[in-house]
PDB file of C-alpha atoms in Angstrom:
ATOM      1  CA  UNK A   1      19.459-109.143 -21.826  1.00 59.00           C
ATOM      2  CA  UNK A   2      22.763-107.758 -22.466  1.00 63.00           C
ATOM      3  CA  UNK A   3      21.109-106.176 -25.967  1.00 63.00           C
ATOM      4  CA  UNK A   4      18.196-104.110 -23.744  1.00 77.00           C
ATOM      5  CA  UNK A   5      21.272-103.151 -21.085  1.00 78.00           C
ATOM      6  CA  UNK A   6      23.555-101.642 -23.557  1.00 80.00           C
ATOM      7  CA  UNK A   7      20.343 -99.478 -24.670  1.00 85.00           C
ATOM      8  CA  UNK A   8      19.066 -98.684 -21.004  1.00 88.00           C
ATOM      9  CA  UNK A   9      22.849 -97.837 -20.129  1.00 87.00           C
ATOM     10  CA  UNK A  10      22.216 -95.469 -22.886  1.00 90.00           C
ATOM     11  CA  UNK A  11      19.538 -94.369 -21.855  1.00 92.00           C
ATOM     12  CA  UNK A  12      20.668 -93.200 -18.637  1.00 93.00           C
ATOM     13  CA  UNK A  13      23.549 -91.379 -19.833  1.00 92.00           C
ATOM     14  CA  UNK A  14      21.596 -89.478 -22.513  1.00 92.00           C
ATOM     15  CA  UNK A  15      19.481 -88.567 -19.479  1.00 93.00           C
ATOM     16  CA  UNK A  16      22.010 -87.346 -16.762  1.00 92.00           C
ATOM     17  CA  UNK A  17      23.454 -85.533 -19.994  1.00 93.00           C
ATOM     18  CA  UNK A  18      19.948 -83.979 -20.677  1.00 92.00           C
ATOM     19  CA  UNK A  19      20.036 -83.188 -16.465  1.00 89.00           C
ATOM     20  CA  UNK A  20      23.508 -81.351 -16.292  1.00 90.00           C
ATOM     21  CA  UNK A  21      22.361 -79.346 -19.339  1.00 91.00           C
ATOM     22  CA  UNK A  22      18.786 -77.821 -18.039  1.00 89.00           C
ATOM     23  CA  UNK A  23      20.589 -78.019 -13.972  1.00 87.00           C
ATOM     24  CA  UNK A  24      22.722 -75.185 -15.671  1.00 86.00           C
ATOM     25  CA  UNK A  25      20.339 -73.455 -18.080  1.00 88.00           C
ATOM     26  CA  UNK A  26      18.208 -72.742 -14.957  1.00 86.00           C
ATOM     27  CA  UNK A  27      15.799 -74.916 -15.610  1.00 86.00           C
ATOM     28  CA  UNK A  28      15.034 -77.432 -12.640  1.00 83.00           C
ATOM     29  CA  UNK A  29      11.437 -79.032 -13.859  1.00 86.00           C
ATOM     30  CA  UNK A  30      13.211 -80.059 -17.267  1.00 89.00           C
ATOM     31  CA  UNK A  31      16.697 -81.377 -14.910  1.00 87.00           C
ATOM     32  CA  UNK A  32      14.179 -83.002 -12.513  1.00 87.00           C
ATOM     33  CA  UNK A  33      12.423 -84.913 -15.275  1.00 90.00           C
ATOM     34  CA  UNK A  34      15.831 -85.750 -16.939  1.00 92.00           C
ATOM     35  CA  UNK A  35      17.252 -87.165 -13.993  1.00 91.00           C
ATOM     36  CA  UNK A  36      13.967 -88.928 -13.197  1.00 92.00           C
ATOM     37  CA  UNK A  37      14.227 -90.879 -16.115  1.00 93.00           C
ATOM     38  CA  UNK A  38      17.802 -91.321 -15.620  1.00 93.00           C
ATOM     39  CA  UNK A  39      17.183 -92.723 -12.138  1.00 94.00           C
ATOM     40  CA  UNK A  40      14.414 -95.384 -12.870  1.00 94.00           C
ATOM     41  CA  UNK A  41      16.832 -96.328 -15.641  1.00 93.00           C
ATOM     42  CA  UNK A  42      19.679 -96.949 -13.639  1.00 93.00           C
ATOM     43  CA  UNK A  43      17.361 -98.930 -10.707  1.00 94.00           C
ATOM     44  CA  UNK A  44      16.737-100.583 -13.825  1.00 93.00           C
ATOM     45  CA  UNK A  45      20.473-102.109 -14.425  1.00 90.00           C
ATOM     46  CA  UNK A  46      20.795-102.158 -10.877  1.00 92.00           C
ATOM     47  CA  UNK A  47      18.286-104.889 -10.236  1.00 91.00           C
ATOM     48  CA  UNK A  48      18.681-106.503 -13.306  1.00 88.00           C
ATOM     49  CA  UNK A  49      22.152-107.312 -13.156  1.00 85.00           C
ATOM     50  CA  UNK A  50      22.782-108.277  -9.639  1.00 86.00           C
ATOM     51  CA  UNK A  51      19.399-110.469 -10.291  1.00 85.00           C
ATOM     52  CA  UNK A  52      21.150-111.742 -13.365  1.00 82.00           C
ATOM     53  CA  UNK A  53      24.030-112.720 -11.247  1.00 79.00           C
ATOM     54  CA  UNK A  54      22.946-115.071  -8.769  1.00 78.00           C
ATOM     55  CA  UNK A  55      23.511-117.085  -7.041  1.00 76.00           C
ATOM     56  CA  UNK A  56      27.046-115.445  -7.705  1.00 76.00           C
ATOM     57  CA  UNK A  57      28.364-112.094  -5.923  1.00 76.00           C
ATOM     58  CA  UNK A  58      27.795-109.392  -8.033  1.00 77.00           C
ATOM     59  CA  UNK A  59      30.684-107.420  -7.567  1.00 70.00           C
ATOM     60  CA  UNK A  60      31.127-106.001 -10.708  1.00 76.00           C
ATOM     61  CA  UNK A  61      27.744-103.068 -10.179  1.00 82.00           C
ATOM     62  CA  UNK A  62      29.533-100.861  -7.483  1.00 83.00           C
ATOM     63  CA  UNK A  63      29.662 -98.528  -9.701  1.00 86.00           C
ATOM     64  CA  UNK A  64      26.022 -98.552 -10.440  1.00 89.00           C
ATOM     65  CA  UNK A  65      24.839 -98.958  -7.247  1.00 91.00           C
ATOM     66  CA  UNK A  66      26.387 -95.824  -6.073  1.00 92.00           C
ATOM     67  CA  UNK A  67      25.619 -93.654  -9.048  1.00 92.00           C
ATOM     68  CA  UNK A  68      22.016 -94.994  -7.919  1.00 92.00           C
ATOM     69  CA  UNK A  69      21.812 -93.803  -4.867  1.00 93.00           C
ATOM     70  CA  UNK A  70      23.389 -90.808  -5.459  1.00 92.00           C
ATOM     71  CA  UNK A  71      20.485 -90.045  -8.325  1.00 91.00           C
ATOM     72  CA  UNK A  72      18.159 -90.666  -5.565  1.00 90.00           C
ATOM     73  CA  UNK A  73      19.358 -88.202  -3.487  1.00 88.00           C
ATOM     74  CA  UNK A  74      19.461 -85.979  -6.510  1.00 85.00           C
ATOM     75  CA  UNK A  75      15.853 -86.303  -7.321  1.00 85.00           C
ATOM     76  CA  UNK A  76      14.618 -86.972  -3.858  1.00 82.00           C
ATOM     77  CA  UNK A  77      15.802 -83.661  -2.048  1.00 75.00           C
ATOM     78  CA  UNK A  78      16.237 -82.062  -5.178  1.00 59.00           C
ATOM     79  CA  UNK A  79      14.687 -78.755  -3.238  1.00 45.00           C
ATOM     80  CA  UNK A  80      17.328 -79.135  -0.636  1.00 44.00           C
ATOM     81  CA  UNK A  81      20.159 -80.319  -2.336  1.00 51.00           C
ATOM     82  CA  UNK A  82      21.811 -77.067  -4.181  1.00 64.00           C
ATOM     83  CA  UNK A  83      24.704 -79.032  -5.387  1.00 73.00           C
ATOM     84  CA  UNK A  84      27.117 -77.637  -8.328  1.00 76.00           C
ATOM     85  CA  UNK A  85      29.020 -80.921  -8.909  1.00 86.00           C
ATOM     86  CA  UNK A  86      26.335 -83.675  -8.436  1.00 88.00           C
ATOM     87  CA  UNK A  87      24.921 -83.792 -11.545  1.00 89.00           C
ATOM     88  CA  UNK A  88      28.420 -84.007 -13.186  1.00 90.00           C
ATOM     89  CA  UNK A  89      29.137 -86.489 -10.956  1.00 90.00           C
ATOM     90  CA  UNK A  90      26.334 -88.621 -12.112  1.00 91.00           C
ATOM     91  CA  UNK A  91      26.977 -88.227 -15.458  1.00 91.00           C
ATOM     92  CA  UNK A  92      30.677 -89.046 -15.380  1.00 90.00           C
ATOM     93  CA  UNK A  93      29.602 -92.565 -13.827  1.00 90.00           C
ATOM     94  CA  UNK A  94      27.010 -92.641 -16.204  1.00 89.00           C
ATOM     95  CA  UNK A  95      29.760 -92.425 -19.068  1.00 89.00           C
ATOM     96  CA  UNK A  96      31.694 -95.032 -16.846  1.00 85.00           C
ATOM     97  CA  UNK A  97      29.148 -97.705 -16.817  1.00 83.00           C
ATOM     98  CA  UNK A  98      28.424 -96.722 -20.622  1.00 83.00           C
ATOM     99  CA  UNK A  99      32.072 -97.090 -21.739  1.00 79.00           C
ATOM    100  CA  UNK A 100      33.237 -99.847 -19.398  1.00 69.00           C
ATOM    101  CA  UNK A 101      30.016-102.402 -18.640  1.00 61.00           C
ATOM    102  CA  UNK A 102      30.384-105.387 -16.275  1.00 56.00           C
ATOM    103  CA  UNK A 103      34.512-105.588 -17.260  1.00 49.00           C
ATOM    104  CA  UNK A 104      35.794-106.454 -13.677  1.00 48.00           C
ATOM    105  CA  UNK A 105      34.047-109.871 -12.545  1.00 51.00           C
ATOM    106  CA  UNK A 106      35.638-112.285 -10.103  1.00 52.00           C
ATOM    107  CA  UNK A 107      34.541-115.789 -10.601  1.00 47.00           C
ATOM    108  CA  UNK A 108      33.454-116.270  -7.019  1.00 54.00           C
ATOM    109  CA  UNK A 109      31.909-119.394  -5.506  1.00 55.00           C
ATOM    110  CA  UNK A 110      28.499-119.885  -4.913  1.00 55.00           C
ATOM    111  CA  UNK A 111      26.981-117.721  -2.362  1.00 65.00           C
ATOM    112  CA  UNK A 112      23.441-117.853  -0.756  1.00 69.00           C
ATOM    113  CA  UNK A 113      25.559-115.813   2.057  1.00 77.00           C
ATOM    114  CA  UNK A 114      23.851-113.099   4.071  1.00 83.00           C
ATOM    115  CA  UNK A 115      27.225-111.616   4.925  1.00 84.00           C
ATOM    116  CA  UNK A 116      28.155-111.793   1.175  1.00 83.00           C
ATOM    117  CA  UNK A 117      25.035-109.574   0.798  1.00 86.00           C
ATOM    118  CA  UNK A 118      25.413-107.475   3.461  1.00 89.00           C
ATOM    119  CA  UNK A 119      29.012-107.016   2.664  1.00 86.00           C
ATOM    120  CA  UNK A 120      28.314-105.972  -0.688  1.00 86.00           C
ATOM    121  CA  UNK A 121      25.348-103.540  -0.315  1.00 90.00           C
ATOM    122  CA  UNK A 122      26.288-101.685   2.928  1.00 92.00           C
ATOM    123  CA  UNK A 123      29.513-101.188   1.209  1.00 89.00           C
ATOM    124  CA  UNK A 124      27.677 -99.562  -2.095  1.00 92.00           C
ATOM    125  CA  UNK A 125      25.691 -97.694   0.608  1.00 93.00           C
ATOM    126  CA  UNK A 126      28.801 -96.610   2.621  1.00 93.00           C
ATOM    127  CA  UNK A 127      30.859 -95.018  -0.380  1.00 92.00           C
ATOM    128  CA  UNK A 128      27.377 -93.089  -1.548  1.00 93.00           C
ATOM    129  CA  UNK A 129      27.276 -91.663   1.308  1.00 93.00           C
ATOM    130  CA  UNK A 130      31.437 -90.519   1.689  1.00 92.00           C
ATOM    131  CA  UNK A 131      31.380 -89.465  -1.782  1.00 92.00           C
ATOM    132  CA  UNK A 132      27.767 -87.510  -1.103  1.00 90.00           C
ATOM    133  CA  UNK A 133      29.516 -85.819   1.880  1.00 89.00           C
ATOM    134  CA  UNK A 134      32.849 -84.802   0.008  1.00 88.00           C
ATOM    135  CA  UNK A 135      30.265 -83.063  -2.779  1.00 88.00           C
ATOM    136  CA  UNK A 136      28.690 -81.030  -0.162  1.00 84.00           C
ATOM    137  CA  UNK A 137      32.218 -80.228   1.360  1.00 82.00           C
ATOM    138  CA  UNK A 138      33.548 -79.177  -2.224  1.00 82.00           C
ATOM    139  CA  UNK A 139      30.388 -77.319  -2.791  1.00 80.00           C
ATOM    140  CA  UNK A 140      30.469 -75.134  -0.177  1.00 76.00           C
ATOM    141  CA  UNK A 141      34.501 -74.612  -0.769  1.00 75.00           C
ATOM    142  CA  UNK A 142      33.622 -73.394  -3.906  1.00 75.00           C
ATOM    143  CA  UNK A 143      30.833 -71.237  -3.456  1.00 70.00           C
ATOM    144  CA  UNK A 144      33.446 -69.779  -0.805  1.00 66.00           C
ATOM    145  CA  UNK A 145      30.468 -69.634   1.943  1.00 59.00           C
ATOM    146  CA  UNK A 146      30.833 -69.745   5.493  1.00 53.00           C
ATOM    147  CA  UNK A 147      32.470 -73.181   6.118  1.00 56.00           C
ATOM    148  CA  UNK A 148      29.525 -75.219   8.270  1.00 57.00           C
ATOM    149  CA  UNK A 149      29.863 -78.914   7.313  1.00 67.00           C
ATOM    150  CA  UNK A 150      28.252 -80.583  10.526  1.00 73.00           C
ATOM    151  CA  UNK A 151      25.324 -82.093   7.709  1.00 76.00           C
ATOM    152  CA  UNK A 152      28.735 -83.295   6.076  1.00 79.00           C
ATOM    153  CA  UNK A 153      30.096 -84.912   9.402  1.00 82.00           C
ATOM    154  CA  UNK A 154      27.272 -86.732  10.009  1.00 86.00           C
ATOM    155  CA  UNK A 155      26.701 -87.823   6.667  1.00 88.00           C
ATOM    156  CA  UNK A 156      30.342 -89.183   6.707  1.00 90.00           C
ATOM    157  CA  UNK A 157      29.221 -90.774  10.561  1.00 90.00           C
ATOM    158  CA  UNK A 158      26.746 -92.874   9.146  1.00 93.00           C
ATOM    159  CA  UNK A 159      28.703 -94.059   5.648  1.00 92.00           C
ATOM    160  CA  UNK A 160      31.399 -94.985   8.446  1.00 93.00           C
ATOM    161  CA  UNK A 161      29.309 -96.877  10.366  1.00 94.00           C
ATOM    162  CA  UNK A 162      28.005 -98.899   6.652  1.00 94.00           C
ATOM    163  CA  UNK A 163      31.766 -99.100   5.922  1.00 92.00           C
ATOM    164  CA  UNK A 164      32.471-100.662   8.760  1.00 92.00           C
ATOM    165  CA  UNK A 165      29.599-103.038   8.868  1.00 93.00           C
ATOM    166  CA  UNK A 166      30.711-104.207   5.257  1.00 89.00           C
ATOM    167  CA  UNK A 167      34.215-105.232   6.311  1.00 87.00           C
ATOM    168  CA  UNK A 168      33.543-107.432   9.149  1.00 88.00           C
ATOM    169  CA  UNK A 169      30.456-108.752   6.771  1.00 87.00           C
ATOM    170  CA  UNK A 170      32.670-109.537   4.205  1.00 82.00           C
ATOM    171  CA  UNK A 171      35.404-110.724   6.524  1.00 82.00           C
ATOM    172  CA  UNK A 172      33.196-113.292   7.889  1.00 84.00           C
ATOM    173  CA  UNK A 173      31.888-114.146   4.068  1.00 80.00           C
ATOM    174  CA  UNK A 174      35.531-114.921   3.322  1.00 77.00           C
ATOM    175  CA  UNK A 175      36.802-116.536   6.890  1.00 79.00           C
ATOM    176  CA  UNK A 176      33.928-118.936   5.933  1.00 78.00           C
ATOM    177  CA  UNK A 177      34.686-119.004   2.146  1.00 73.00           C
ATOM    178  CA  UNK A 178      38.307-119.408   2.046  1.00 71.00           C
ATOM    179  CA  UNK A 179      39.961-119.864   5.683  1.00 71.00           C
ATOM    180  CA  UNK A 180      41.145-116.512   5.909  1.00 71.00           C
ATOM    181  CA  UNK A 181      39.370-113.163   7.039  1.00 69.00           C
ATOM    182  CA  UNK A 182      41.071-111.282   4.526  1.00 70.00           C
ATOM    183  CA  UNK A 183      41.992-112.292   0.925  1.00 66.00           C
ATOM    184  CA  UNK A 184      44.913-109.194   0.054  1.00 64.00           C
ATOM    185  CA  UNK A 185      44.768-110.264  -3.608  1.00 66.00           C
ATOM    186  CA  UNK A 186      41.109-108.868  -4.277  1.00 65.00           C
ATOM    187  CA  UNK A 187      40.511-105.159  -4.613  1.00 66.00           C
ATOM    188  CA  UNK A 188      37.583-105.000  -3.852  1.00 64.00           C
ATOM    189  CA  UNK A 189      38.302-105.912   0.023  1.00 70.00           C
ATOM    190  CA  UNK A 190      41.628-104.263  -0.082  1.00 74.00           C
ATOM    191  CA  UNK A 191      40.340-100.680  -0.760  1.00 77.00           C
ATOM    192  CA  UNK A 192      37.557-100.569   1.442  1.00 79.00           C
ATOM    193  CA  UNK A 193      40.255-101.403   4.185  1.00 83.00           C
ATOM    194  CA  UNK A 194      42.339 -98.528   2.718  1.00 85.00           C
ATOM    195  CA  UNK A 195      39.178 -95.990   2.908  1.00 88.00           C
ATOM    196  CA  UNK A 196      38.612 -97.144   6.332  1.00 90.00           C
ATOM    197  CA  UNK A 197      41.468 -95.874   7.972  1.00 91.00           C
ATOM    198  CA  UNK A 198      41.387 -92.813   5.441  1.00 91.00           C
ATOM    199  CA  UNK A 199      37.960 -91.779   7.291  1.00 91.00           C
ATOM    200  CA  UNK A 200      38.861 -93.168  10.740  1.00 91.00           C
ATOM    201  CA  UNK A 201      41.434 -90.284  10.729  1.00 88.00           C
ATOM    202  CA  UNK A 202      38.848 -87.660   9.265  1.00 87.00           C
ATOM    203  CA  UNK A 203      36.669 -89.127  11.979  1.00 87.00           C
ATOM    204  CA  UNK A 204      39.205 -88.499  15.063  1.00 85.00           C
ATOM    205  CA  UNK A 205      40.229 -85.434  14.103  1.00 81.00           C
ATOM    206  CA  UNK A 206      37.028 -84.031  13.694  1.00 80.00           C
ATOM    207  CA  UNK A 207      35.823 -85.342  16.965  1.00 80.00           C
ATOM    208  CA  UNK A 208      38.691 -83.717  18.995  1.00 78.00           C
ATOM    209  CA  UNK A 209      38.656 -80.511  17.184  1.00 73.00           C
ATOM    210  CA  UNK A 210      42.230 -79.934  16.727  1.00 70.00           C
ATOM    211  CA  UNK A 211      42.329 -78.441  13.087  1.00 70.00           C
ATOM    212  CA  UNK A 212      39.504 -75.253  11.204  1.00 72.00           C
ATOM    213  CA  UNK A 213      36.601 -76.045   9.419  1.00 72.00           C
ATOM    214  CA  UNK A 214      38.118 -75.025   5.816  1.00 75.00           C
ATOM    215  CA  UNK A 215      40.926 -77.688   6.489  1.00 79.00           C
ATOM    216  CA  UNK A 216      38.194 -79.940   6.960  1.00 79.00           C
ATOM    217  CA  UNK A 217      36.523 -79.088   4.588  1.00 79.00           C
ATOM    218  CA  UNK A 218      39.800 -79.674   2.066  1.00 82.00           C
ATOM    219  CA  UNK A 219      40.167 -83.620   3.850  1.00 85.00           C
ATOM    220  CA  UNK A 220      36.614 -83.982   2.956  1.00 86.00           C
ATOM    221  CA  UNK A 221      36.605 -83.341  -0.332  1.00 85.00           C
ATOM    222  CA  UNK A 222      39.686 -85.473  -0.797  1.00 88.00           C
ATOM    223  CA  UNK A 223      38.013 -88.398   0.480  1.00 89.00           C
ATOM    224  CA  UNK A 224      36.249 -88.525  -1.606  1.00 88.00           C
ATOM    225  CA  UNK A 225      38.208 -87.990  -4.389  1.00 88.00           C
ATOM    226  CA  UNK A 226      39.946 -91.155  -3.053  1.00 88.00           C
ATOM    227  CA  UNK A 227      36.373 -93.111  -2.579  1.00 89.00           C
ATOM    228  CA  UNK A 228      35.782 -92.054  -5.729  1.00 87.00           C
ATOM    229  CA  UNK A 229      38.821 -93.354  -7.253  1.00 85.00           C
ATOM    230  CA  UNK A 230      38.714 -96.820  -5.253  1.00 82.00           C
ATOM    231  CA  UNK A 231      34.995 -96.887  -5.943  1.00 80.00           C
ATOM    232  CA  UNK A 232      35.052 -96.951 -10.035  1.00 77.00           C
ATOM    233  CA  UNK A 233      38.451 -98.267 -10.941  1.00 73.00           C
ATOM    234  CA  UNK A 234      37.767-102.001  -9.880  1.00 67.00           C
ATOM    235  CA  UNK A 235      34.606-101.830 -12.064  1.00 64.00           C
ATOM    236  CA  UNK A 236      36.864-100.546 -15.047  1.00 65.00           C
ATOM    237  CA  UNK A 237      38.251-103.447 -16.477  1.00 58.00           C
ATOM    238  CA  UNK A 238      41.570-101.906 -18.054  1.00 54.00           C
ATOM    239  CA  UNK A 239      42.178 -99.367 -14.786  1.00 52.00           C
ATOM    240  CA  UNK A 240      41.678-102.311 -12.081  1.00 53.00           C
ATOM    241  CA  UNK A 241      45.488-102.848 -11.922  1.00 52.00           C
ATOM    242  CA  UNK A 242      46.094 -99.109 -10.985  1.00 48.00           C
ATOM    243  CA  UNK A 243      45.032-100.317  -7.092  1.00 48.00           C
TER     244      UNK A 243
END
């Protein structure tokens, strides 16, 4: 198994790569079927290893799982979605998982867990969808077009929502794992705290209005920067003790 993932990991960067080449030749059938294959390769590793993990958490394919969603949305909307930085995006992760495979692993307990689950997914789910908005954001700063980032806003409205689902999920998990709600030496509970009351603020202040749309635009695109960040470096065994 780990043989045929090393070569499907492969796989899936030479594809991305293949993507982000035609994307900026001009060619979008050739980048559609690229990142085609490079999507059905990473559901691929996706399924396999948190399949391969059970009854354990996991933890260790955040990185995957976003990189899989965001492919989706690649090849999905690919008429819509006009995005510069995506497709780099998607191959930088690719190189991550490449370089760096299944390196951070806590040796959980045994979970059969719905809250473990939920905590988990809905947290993959939430971060897609912060980092997703902060590429639209960054897009648009750098096209310098007229700032309109309500599609951002809400995209960030409903990974908030996931984010916030995932904590109290995973706070119950580990209330009813370990006596305690929160357990500070784990990063991966740690840093979704720390991107929840990075967005909460992103969230008020865009809800009362008080600052212009390119300033927004600038928070947005560091957030997710910062999701980013907190997002990959627990999956990278060597980088882990940067958070």
């Amino acid at each position: 198994m780990a043989f045929l993932s090393e070569h499907v990991s492969l796989v899936m960067c030479a594809a991305f790569f293949g993507g982000v080449v035609s994307f900026y030749s001009r060619r979008p059938r050739l980048a559609c079927g690229f990142m085609l294959v490079g999507m059905f390769s990473n559901l691929w590793l996706f399924i396999s290893r948190y399949t391969a993990a059970l009854p354990f958490m996991p933890l260790h394919i955040g990185l995957i799982g976003i990189s899989l969603l965001l492919a989706c949305v690649q090849v999905l909307f690919r008429r819509q979605e006009k995005s510069l930085l995506l497709p780099l995006l998607l191959l930088l992760l690719a190189l991550c998982n490449l370089l760096y495979p299944k390196d951070f692993y806590l040796p959980f307990i045994r979970s059969q867990s719905l809250f473990a689950h939920t905590f988990l997914l809905c947290g993959i789910g939430a971060k897609a969808l912060l980092i997703l908005a902060a590429v639209s954001a960054a897009d648009i700063l750098l096209r310098g077009e007229a700032v309109v980032l309500s599609a951002a806003s809400r995209l960030v409205s409903f990974g908030y929502f996931l984010l916030i689902l995932s904590m109290f999920s995973g706070e119950i998990w580990s209330y009813l794992g370990w006596g305690t709600p929160v357990v500070w030496h784990d990063a991966a509970i740690t840093t979704v705290i720390a991107l929840w009351f990075y967005w909460s603020c992103f969230l008020h202040l865009h809800y009362i209005r008080s600052w212009s749309t390119r300033w927004q635009g600038a928070f947005l695109a560091t957030g997710g920067v910062l999701t980013l960040l907190v997002s990959v470096l627990p999956d990278l065994g060597p980088y882990q003790g940067v958070l």
